[in-house]
Tab-separated table of C-alpha atoms and ligand atoms in Angstrom:
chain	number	residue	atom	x	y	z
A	1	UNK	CA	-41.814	-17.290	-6.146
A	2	UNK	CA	-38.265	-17.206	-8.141
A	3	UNK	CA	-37.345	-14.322	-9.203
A	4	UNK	CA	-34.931	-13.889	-12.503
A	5	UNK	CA	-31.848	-11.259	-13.014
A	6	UNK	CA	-34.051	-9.251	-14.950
A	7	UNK	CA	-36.925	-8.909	-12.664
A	8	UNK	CA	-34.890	-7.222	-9.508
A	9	UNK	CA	-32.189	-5.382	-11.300
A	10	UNK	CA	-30.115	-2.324	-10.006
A	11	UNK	CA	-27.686	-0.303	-12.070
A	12	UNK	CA	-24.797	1.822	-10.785
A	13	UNK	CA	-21.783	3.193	-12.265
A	14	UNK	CA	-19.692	1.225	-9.315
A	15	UNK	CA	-20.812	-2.256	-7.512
A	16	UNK	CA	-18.727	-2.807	-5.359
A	17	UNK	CA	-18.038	-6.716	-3.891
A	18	UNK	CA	-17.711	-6.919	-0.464
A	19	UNK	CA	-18.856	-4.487	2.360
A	20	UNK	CA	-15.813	-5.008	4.861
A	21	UNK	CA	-13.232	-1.465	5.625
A	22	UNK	CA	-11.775	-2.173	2.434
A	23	UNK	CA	-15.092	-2.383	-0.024
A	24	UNK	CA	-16.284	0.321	2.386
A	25	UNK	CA	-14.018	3.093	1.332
A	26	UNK	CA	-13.635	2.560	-2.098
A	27	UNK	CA	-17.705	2.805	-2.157
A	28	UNK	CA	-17.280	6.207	-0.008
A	29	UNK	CA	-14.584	7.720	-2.063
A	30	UNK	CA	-16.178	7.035	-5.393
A	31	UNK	CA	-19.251	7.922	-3.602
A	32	UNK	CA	-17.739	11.516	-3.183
A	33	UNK	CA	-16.521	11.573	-6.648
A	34	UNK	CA	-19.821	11.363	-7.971
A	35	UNK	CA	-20.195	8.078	-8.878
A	36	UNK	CA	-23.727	6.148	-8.018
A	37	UNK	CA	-22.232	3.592	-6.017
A	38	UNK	CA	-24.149	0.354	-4.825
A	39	UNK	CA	-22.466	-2.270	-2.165
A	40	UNK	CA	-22.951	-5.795	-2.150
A	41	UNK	CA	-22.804	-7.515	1.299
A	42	UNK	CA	-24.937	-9.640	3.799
A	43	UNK	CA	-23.690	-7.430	6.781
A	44	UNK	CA	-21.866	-4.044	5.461
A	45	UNK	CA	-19.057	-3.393	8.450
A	46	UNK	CA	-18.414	-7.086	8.836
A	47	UNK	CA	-15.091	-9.154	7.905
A	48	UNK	CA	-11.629	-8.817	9.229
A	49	UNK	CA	-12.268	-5.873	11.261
A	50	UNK	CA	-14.126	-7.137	13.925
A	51	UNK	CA	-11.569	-9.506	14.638
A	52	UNK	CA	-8.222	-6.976	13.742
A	53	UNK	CA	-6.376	-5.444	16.756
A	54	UNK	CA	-5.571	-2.023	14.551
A	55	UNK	CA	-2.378	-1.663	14.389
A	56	UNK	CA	-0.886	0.845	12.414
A	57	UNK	CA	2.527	-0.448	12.418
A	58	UNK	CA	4.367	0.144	8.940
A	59	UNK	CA	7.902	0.377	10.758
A	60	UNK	CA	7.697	-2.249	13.398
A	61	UNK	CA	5.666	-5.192	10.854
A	62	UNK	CA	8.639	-4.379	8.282
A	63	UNK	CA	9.532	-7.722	7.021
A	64	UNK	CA	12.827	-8.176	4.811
A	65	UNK	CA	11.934	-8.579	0.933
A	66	UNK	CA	8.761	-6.211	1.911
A	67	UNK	CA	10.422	-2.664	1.460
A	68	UNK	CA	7.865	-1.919	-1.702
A	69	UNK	CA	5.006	-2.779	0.259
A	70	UNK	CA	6.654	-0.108	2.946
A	71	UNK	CA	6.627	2.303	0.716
A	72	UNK	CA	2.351	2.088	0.196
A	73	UNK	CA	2.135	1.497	4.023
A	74	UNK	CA	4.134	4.594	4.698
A	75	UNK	CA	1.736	6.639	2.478
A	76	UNK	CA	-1.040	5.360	4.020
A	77	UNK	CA	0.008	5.795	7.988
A	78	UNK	CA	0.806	9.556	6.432
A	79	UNK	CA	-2.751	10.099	5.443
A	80	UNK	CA	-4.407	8.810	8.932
A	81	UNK	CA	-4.649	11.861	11.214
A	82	UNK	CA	-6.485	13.791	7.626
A	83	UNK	CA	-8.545	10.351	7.166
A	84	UNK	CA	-9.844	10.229	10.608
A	85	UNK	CA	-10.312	13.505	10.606
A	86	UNK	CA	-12.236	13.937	8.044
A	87	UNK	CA	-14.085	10.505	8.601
A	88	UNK	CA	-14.900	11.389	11.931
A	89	UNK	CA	-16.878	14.869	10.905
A	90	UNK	CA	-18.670	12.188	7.856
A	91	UNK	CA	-19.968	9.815	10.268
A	92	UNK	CA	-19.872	11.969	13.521
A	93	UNK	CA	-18.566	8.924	15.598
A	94	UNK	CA	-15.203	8.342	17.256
A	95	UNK	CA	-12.688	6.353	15.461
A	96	UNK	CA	-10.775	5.324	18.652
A	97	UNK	CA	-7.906	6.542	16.549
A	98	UNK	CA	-4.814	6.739	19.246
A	99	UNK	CA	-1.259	8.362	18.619
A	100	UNK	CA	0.296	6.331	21.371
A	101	UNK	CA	2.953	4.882	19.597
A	102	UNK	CA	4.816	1.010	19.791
A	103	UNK	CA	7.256	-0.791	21.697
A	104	UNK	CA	8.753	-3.961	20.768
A	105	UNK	CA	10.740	-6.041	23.018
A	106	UNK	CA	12.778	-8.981	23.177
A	107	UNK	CA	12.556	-11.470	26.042
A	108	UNK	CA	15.792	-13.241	25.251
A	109	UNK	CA	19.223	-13.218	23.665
A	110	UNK	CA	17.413	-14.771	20.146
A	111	UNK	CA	14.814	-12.093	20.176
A	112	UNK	CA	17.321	-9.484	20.932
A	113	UNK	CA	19.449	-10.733	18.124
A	114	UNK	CA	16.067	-10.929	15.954
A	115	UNK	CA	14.914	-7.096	17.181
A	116	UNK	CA	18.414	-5.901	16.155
A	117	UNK	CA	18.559	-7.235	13.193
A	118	UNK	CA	14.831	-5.284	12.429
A	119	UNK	CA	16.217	-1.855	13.847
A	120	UNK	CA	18.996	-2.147	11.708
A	121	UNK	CA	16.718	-3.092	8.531
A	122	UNK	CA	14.266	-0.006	10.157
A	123	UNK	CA	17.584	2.513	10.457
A	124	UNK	CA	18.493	1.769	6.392
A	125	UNK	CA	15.264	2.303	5.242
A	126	UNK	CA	15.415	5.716	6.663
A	127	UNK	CA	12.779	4.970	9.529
A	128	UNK	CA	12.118	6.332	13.035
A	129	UNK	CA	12.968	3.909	15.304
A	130	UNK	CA	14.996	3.809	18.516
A	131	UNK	CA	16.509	1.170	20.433
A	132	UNK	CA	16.299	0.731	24.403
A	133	UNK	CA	17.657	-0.746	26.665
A	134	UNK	CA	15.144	-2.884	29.283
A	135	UNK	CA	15.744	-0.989	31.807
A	136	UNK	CA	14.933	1.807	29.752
A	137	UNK	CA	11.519	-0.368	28.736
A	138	UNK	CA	10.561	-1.004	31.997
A	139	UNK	CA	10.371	2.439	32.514
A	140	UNK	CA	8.126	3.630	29.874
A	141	UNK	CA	5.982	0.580	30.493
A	142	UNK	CA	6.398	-0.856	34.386
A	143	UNK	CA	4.183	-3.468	33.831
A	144	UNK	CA	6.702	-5.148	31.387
A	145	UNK	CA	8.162	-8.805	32.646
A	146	UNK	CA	11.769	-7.906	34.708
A	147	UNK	CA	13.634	-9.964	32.706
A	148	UNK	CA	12.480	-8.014	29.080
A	149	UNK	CA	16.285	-7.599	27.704
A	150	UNK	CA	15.653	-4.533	25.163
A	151	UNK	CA	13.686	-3.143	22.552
A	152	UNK	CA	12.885	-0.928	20.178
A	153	UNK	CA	10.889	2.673	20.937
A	154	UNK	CA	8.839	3.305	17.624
A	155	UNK	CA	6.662	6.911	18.519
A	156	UNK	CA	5.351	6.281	14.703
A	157	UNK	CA	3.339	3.419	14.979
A	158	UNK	CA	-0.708	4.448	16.266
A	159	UNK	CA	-3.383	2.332	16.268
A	160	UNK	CA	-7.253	2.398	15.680
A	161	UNK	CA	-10.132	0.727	16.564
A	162	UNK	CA	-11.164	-1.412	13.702
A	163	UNK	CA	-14.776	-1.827	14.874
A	164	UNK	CA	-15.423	2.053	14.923
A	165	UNK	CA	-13.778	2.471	11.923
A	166	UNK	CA	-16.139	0.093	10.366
A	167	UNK	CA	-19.314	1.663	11.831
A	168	UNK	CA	-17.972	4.577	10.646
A	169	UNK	CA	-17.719	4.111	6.799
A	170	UNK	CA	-20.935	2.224	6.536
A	171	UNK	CA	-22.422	5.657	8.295
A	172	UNK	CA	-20.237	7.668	5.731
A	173	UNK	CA	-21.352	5.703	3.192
A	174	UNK	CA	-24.849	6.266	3.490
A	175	UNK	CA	-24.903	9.338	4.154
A	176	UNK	CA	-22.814	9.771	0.833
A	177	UNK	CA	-25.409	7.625	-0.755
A	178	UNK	CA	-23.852	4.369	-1.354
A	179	UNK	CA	-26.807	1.543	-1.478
A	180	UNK	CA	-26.059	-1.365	0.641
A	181	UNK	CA	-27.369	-4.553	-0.985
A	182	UNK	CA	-27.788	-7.086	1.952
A	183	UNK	CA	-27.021	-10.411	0.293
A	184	UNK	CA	-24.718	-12.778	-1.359
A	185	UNK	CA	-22.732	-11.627	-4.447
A	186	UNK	CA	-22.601	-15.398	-6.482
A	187	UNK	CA	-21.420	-15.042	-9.946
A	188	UNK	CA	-19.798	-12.343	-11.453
A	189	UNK	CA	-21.657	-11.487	-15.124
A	190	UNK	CA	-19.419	-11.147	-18.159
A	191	UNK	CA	-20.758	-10.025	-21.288
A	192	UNK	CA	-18.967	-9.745	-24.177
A	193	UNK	CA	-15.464	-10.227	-22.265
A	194	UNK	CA	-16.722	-7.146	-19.964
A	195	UNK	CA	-17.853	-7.648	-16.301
A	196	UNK	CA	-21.362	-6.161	-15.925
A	197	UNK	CA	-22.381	-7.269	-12.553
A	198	UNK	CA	-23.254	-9.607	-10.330
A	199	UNK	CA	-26.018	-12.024	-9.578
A	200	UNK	CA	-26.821	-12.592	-5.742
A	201	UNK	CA	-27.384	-15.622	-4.111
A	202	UNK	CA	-31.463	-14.265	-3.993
A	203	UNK	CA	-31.518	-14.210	-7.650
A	204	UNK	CA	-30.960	-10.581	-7.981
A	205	UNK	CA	-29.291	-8.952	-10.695
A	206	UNK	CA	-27.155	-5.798	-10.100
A	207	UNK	CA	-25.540	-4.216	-12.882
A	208	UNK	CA	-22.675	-1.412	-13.174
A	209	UNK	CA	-20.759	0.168	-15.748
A	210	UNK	CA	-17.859	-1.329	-12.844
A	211	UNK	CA	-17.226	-4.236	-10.633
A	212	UNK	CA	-14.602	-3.776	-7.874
A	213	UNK	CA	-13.851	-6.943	-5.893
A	214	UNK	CA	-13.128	-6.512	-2.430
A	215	UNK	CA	-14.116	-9.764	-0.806
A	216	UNK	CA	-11.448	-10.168	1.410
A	217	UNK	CA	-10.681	-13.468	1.585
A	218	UNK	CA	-13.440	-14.650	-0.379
A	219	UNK	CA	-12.173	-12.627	-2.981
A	220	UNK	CA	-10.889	-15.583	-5.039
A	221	UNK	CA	-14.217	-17.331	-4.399
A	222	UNK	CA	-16.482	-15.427	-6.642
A	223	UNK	CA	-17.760	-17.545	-9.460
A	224	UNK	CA	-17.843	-16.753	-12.947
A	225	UNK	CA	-14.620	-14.579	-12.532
A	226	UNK	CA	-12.371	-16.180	-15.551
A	227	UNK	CA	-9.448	-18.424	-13.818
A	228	UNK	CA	-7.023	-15.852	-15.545
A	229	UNK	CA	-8.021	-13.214	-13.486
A	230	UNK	CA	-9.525	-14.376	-10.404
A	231	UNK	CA	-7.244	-12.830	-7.222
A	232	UNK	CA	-4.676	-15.350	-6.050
A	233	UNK	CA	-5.548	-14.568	-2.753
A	234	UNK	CA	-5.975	-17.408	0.164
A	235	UNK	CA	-6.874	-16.862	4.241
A	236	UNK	CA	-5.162	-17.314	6.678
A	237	UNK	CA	-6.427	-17.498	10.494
A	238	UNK	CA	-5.507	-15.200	13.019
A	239	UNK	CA	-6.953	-15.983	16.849
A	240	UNK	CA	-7.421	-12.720	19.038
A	241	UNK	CA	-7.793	-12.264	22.671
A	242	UNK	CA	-9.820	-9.224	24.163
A	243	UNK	CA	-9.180	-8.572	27.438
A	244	UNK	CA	-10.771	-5.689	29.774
A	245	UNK	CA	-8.725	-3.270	32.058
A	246	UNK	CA	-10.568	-2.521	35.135
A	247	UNK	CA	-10.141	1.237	36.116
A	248	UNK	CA	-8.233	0.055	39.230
A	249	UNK	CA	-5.652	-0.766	36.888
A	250	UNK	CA	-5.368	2.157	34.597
A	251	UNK	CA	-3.070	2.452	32.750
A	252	UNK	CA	-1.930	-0.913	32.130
A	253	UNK	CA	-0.196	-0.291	29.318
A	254	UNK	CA	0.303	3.011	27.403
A	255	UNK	CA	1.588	1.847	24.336
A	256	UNK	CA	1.188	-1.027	21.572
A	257	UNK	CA	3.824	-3.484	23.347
A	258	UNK	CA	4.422	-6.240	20.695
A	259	UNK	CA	7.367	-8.776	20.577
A	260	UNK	CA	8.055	-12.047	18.460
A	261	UNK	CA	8.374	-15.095	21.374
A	262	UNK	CA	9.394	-18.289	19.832
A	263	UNK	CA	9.120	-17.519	16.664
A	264	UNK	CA	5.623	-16.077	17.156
A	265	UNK	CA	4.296	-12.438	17.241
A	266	UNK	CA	2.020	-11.495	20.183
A	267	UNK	CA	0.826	-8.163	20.811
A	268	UNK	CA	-1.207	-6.182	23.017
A	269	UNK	CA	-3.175	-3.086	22.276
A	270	UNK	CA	-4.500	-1.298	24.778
A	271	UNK	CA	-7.456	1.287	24.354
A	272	UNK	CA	-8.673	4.113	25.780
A	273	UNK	CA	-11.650	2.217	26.499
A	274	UNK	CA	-10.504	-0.033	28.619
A	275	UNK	CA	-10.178	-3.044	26.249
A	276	UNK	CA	-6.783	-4.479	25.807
A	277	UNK	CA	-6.221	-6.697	22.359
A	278	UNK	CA	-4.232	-9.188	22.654
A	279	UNK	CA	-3.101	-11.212	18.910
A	280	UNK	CA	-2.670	-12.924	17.207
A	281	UNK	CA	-1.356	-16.223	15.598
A	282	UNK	CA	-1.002	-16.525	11.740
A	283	UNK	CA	-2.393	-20.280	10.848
A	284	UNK	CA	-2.751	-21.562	7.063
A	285	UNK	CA	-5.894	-23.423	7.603
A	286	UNK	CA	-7.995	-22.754	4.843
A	287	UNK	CA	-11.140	-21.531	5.660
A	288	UNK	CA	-11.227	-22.486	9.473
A	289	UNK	CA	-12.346	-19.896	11.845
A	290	UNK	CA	-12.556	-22.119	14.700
A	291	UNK	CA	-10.866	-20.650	18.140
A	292	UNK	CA	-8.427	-23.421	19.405
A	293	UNK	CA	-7.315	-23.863	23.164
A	294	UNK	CA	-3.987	-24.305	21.928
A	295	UNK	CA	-4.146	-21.037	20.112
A	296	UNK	CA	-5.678	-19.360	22.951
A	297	UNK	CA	-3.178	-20.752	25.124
A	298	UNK	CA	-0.123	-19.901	22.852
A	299	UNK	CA	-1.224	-16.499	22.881
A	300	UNK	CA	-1.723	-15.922	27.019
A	301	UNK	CA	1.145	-17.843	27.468
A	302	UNK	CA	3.503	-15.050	24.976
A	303	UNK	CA	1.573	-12.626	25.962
A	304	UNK	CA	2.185	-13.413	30.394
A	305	UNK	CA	5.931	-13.604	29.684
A	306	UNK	CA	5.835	-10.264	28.037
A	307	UNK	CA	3.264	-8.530	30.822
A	308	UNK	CA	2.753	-11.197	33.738
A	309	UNK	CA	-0.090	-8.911	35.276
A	310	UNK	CA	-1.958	-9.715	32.176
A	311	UNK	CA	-3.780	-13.076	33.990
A	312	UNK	CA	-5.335	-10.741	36.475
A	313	UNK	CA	-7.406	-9.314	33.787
A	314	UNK	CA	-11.277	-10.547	32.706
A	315	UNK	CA	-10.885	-12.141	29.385
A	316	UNK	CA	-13.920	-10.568	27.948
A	317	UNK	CA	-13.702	-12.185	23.944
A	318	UNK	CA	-12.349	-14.724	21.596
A	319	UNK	CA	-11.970	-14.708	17.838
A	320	UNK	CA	-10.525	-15.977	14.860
A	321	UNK	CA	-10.927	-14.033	11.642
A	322	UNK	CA	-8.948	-14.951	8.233
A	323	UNK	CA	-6.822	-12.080	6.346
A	324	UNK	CA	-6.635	-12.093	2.754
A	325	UNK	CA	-2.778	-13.386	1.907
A	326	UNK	CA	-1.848	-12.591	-1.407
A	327	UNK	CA	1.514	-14.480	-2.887
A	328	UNK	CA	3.486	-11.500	-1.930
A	329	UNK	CA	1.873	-10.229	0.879
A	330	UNK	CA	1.215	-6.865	-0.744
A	331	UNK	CA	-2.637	-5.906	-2.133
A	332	UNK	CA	-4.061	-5.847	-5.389
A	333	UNK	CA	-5.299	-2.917	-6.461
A	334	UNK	CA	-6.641	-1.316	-9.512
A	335	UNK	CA	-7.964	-2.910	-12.789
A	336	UNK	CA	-7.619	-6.217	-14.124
A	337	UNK	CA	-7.518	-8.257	-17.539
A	338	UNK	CA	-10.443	-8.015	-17.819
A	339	UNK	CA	-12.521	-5.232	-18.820
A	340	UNK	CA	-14.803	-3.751	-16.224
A	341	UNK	CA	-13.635	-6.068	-13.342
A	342	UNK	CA	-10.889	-4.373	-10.588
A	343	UNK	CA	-9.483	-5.228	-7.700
A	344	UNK	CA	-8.986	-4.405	-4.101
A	345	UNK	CA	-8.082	-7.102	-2.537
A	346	UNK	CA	-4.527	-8.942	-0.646
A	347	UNK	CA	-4.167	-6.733	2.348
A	348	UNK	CA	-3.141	-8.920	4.885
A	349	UNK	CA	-1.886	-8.271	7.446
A	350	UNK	CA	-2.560	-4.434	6.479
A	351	UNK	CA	-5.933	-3.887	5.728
A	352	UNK	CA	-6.424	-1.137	8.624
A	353	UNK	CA	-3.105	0.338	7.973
A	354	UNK	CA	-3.820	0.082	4.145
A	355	UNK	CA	-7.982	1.942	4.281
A	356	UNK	CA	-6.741	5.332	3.447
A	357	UNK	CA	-4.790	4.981	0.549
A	358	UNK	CA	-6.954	2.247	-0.902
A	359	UNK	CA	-9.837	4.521	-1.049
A	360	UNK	CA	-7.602	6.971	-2.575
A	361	UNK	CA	-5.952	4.909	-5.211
A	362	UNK	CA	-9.650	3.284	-6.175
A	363	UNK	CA	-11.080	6.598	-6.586
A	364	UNK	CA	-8.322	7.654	-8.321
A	365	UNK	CA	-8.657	4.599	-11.077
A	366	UNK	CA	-12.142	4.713	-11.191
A	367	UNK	CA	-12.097	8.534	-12.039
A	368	UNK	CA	-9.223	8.979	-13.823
A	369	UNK	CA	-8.368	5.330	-15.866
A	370	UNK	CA	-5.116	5.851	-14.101
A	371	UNK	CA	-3.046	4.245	-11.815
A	372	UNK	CA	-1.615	6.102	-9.533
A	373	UNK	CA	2.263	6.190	-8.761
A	374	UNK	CA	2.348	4.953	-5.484
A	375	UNK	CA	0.472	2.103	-6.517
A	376	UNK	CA	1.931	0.566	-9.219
A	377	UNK	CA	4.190	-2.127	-7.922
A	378	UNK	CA	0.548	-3.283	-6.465
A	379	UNK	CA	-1.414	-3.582	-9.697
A	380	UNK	CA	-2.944	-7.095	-10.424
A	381	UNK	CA	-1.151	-7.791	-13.448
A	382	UNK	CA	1.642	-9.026	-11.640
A	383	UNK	CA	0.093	-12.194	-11.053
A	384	UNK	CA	-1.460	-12.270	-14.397
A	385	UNK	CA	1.016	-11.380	-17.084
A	386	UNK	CA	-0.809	-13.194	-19.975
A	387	UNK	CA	-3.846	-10.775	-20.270
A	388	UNK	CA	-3.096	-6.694	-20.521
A	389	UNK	CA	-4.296	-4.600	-17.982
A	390	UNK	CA	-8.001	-3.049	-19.694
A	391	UNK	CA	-9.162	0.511	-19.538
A	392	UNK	CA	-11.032	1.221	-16.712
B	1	LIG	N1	-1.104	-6.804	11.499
B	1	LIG	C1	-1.352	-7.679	12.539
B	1	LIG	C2	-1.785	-9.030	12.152
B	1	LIG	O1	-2.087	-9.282	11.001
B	1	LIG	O2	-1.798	-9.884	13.012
């Protein structure tokens, strides 16, 4: 039997688009700001996460031409150890949140050249960051390659587990009592030049007094968005490698070790757990998620020069997920041109890094109209200057 809009409809006073870390704690934050807060996603906890390695690495992912969007990722690797914190007591589940800090090293005289260059980018924009020699690598990580020729001791950068994290704020949300709608979002519903819902793939209709879009990469895919204020934002594919420690082996690696090979990043996390995450290439192939032998092999390849012992390990998973790019590699965040309709959206590479002071900006908007200082430069008008931003 069909079913119309009107038959199945749900009102809240915040829908939010998109049930993936990002969607997740903007629904939990204006959860806990009182706000009856509905989610729209066919699997809440899916997305980018379960592919993401979990870096938290504002100072060593510091790109030239990116020092605004190092300001917000600064704010937000501030705010971890209270997020966590206070996340873990919400959802009473581990985070695999680990303070263990990043080296990056360079396996040749280009990548030295390349890593000196980024400390001395790191040491004028006033951040922690200390450079080694190999010999001085080798010894805070033995299992590094003999021939590693320097690199750069950042105590700063943690990481997380994205998965837990995940579990964790659809647990938070419910028991905050955000509604999960398991489904589809299809076409956004203006009325009036206001957005006042969505309809779901099923037919159903769910209405709010506010829509926040935080589809990831789909964000831009949302019908009935108007062209003038749909999200510029496109995905691109990143392959990732899981690998397993046995306990024999322990520890393999104490520390994020990350370098740039070739031209290419490759990193490996290591976990408490055992699991060792190895990532990740950066491929503009539209909507591919297909993992590739050559980007598997690219990867194992980097990754072996960096830590040869690496091919003794079980290779347990491989993924490809697709981060949201936005045209300046910074998110969107807050309202849009159009009334009722906001954004967060465009993380990145930065999503994980990005969770805690996305929920905190969000709430802010949605409770105050305001948005907040440290997330101005991030606003969405900047890619639509032809409509003014509307009250929220
Ligand atoms: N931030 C790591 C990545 O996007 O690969």
């Amino acid at each position: 039997m069909s079913r119309t809009p009107a038959e199945r409809s749900v009102t809240s006073d915040v829908l939010v688009v998109g049930g993936g870390i990002i969607g997740l704690v903007t629904a939990w934050r204006a959860a806990q700001r009182g706000f009856a807060t509905t989610v729209v996603d066919p699997e809440p906890g899916g997305g980018a996460a379960q592919v993401a390695a979990g870096m938290l690495a504002a100072v060593t992912e510091l790109h030239y031409g990116e020092q605004t969007l190092l300001g917000l990722n600064l704010a937000s690797a501030r705010r971890y150890p209270d997020f966590v914190a206070e996340l873990t007591e919400a959802a009473g589940q581990d985070l695999g949140y680990r303070r263990c800090g990043t080296l990056a090293v360079a396996l040749d005289s280009d990548d030295r050249a390349h890593l000196r260059e980024l400390h001395a980018l790191q040491i004028r924009s006033g951040l922690d960051s200390e450079w080694l020699s190999g010999r001085e690598c080798r010894r805070l990580e033995p299992m590094l390659a003999p021939g590693v020729r320097g690199g750069l001791r950042v105590d700063g950068d943690h990481q997380i587990d994205p998965r837990r994290l995940a579990k964790a704020l659809v647990t938070a949300c419910e028991r905050a009592g955000v509604v999960f709608h398991r489904g589809w979002a299809e076409r956004l519903t203006v009325v009036r030049d206001r957005a006042t819902g969505v309809v779901t793939a099923a037919g159903d209709g769910l209405e709010a007094a506010r829509v926040v879009l935080a589809g990831g990469s789909l964000s831009g895919r949302l019908d009935g968005v108007p062209d003038d204020v749909r999200p510029p934002v496109r995905p691109v594919k990143g392959q990732v490698l899981r690998l397993t420690v046995p306990k024999r082996y322990a520890p393999f690696l104490s520390r994020t070790v990350r370098a740039v090979v070739r031209g290419s990043q490759v990193y490996l996390v290591p976990r408490e757990s055992g699991e060792l995450v190895v990532g990740a290439t950066s491929e503009e192939l539209g909507w591919d998620t297909t993992v590739t032998a050559g980007g598997v092999y690219e990867l194992l390849r980097d990754a072996h020069e960096l830590v040869p012992g690496i091919t003794e390990l079980p290779l347990t998973e491989t993924r490809a997920g697709l981060r949201p790019g936005s045209p300046d590699n910074a998110p969107l965040l807050g309202p849009t041109g159009l009334d009722g309709l906001l954004l967060a959206t465009g993380h990145h590479r930065n999503g994980v890094l990005l969770t805690p002071v996305t929920g905190d900006v969000m709430a802010h908007v949605l409770a105050s109209g305001e948005v907040p200082e440290e997330a101005r430069p991030f606003t969405p008008h900047r890619f639509s200057p032809t409509r003014t931003e509307q009250p929220v």
